[in-house]
């Protein structure tokens, strides 16, 4: 109700409130958006909360950053390692590397290693959703090796096995189908030929779109 009232102009705009209240509102507004899978809204409000939070309130900025990073990773925005070190959250370093490179095993090991912290911070489930981005990045590298719009599912299976995912072709097909459904890939699967057929242009759209 409060969110709708502010957005419909029933209350003064955020700029007219004290900074502390703006940060609090933006933080919870961002978390609410994240709960409803509205990633762009979540990113916008959490970034607002992080930016407006005074630099002396390091713990508050760190708390906001946990949620903001989880959202940014889902939309394909990768933070610099120096930022993670600055705010004392090195647990994200391996997570970021794994997502960038498509290393499923490294991602799962890091997620498990820091499970209690991520659960306590409330980002464990959100980070788990990043796995689809990892598959997309891994398959992008595999497609580059094949260098053709027709990609055998066996080539993607090999890529998965190289990073510790022992899957059969049916599982590979399921992963690819999910990527296509979520528009991380543009193309279709030829089940008969066990083949991924990609669009010739824009088959792997940028993550930030």
mmCIF file of C-alpha atoms in Angstrom, residues 44-146:
data_model
loop_
_atom_site.group_PDB
_atom_site.id
_atom_site.type_symbol
_atom_site.label_atom_id
_atom_site.label_comp_id
_atom_site.label_asym_id
_atom_site.label_seq_id
_atom_site.Cartn_x
_atom_site.Cartn_y
_atom_site.Cartn_z
ATOM 1 C CA UNK A 44 17.380 0.327 -9.452
ATOM 2 C CA UNK A 45 16.202 0.655 -5.863
ATOM 3 C CA UNK A 46 19.048 -1.297 -4.279
ATOM 4 C CA UNK A 47 21.554 0.788 -6.241
ATOM 5 C CA UNK A 48 19.770 3.914 -5.014
ATOM 6 C CA UNK A 49 19.959 2.674 -1.422
ATOM 7 C CA UNK A 50 23.645 1.807 -1.748
ATOM 8 C CA UNK A 51 24.571 5.098 -3.415
ATOM 9 C CA UNK A 52 22.643 7.292 -0.985
ATOM 10 C CA UNK A 53 23.805 5.431 2.110
ATOM 11 C CA UNK A 54 26.553 7.501 3.751
ATOM 12 C CA UNK A 55 30.047 6.115 3.307
ATOM 13 C CA UNK A 56 30.619 6.106 7.067
ATOM 14 C CA UNK A 57 27.866 3.503 7.528
ATOM 15 C CA UNK A 58 30.024 0.697 6.198
ATOM 16 C CA UNK A 59 28.000 -2.144 7.700
ATOM 17 C CA UNK A 60 24.784 -0.763 6.214
ATOM 18 C CA UNK A 61 26.395 -0.417 2.789
ATOM 19 C CA UNK A 62 27.741 -3.953 3.088
ATOM 20 C CA UNK A 63 24.265 -5.276 3.960
ATOM 21 C CA UNK A 64 22.708 -3.513 0.973
ATOM 22 C CA UNK A 65 25.532 -4.712 -1.270
ATOM 23 C CA UNK A 66 24.768 -8.376 -0.580
ATOM 24 C CA UNK A 67 21.343 -7.980 -2.205
ATOM 25 C CA UNK A 68 22.552 -5.624 -4.920
ATOM 26 C CA UNK A 69 25.319 -7.999 -6.001
ATOM 27 C CA UNK A 70 22.919 -10.947 -6.166
ATOM 28 C CA UNK A 71 20.650 -8.962 -8.497
ATOM 29 C CA UNK A 72 23.491 -7.618 -10.629
ATOM 30 C CA UNK A 73 24.878 -11.107 -11.186
ATOM 31 C CA UNK A 74 21.478 -12.261 -12.398
ATOM 32 C CA UNK A 75 21.317 -9.466 -14.972
ATOM 33 C CA UNK A 76 24.903 -9.938 -16.111
ATOM 34 C CA UNK A 77 26.682 -7.097 -14.338
ATOM 35 C CA UNK A 78 29.913 -8.171 -12.672
ATOM 36 C CA UNK A 79 31.488 -6.119 -9.860
ATOM 37 C CA UNK A 80 35.185 -5.421 -9.595
ATOM 38 C CA UNK A 81 37.082 -7.532 -7.101
ATOM 39 C CA UNK A 82 38.341 -4.351 -5.434
ATOM 40 C CA UNK A 83 34.749 -3.442 -4.494
ATOM 41 C CA UNK A 84 34.227 -6.824 -2.852
ATOM 42 C CA UNK A 85 37.453 -6.479 -0.903
ATOM 43 C CA UNK A 86 36.652 -2.910 0.119
ATOM 44 C CA UNK A 87 33.398 -3.893 1.793
ATOM 45 C CA UNK A 88 34.718 -7.113 3.291
ATOM 46 C CA UNK A 89 32.747 -9.623 1.243
ATOM 47 C CA UNK A 90 35.409 -11.794 -0.448
ATOM 48 C CA UNK A 91 32.881 -14.661 -0.470
ATOM 49 C CA UNK A 92 31.599 -13.243 -3.747
ATOM 50 C CA UNK A 93 34.985 -13.357 -5.493
ATOM 51 C CA UNK A 94 34.804 -17.024 -6.540
ATOM 52 C CA UNK A 95 31.074 -16.721 -7.250
ATOM 53 C CA UNK A 96 31.739 -13.918 -9.729
ATOM 54 C CA UNK A 97 34.636 -15.758 -11.368
ATOM 55 C CA UNK A 98 32.565 -18.908 -11.739
ATOM 56 C CA UNK A 99 29.657 -17.093 -13.367
ATOM 57 C CA UNK A 100 31.936 -15.215 -15.751
ATOM 58 C CA UNK A 101 33.728 -18.349 -16.922
ATOM 59 C CA UNK A 102 30.795 -20.770 -16.794
ATOM 60 C CA UNK A 103 32.482 -22.928 -14.166
ATOM 61 C CA UNK A 104 29.580 -24.846 -12.630
ATOM 62 C CA UNK A 105 31.682 -26.805 -10.146
ATOM 63 C CA UNK A 106 33.455 -23.731 -8.785
ATOM 64 C CA UNK A 107 30.100 -21.970 -8.402
ATOM 65 C CA UNK A 108 28.464 -24.840 -6.527
ATOM 66 C CA UNK A 109 31.476 -25.331 -4.250
ATOM 67 C CA UNK A 110 31.626 -21.646 -3.379
ATOM 68 C CA UNK A 111 27.878 -21.462 -2.839
ATOM 69 C CA UNK A 112 28.004 -24.475 -0.525
ATOM 70 C CA UNK A 113 31.069 -23.207 1.324
ATOM 71 C CA UNK A 114 29.323 -19.926 2.144
ATOM 72 C CA UNK A 115 25.810 -21.349 2.436
ATOM 73 C CA UNK A 116 25.206 -20.343 6.054
ATOM 74 C CA UNK A 117 26.294 -16.758 5.429
ATOM 75 C CA UNK A 118 24.226 -16.403 2.267
ATOM 76 C CA UNK A 119 21.161 -17.868 3.985
ATOM 77 C CA UNK A 120 21.631 -15.541 6.950
ATOM 78 C CA UNK A 121 21.923 -12.589 4.580
ATOM 79 C CA UNK A 122 18.874 -13.724 2.623
ATOM 80 C CA UNK A 123 20.523 -14.096 -0.806
ATOM 81 C CA UNK A 124 21.119 -17.844 -1.048
ATOM 82 C CA UNK A 125 18.069 -18.593 -3.207
ATOM 83 C CA UNK A 126 18.735 -15.599 -5.452
ATOM 84 C CA UNK A 127 22.346 -16.635 -5.994
ATOM 85 C CA UNK A 128 21.182 -20.158 -6.825
ATOM 86 C CA UNK A 129 19.221 -18.676 -9.714
ATOM 87 C CA UNK A 130 22.506 -17.493 -11.231
ATOM 88 C CA UNK A 131 23.162 -21.032 -12.422
ATOM 89 C CA UNK A 132 21.237 -20.344 -15.620
ATOM 90 C CA UNK A 133 23.649 -17.463 -16.339
ATOM 91 C CA UNK A 134 26.580 -19.838 -15.787
ATOM 92 C CA UNK A 135 25.169 -22.300 -18.311
ATOM 93 C CA UNK A 136 24.674 -19.481 -20.790
ATOM 94 C CA UNK A 137 28.277 -18.298 -20.424
ATOM 95 C CA UNK A 138 29.661 -21.837 -20.618
ATOM 96 C CA UNK A 139 27.661 -22.650 -23.740
ATOM 97 C CA UNK A 140 28.712 -19.376 -25.322
ATOM 98 C CA UNK A 141 32.308 -20.551 -25.080
ATOM 99 C CA UNK A 142 31.391 -23.979 -26.441
ATOM 100 C CA UNK A 143 29.538 -22.418 -29.384
ATOM 101 C CA UNK A 144 32.608 -20.307 -30.161
ATOM 102 C CA UNK A 145 34.708 -23.486 -30.339
ATOM 103 C CA UNK A 146 32.209 -25.233 -32.644
#
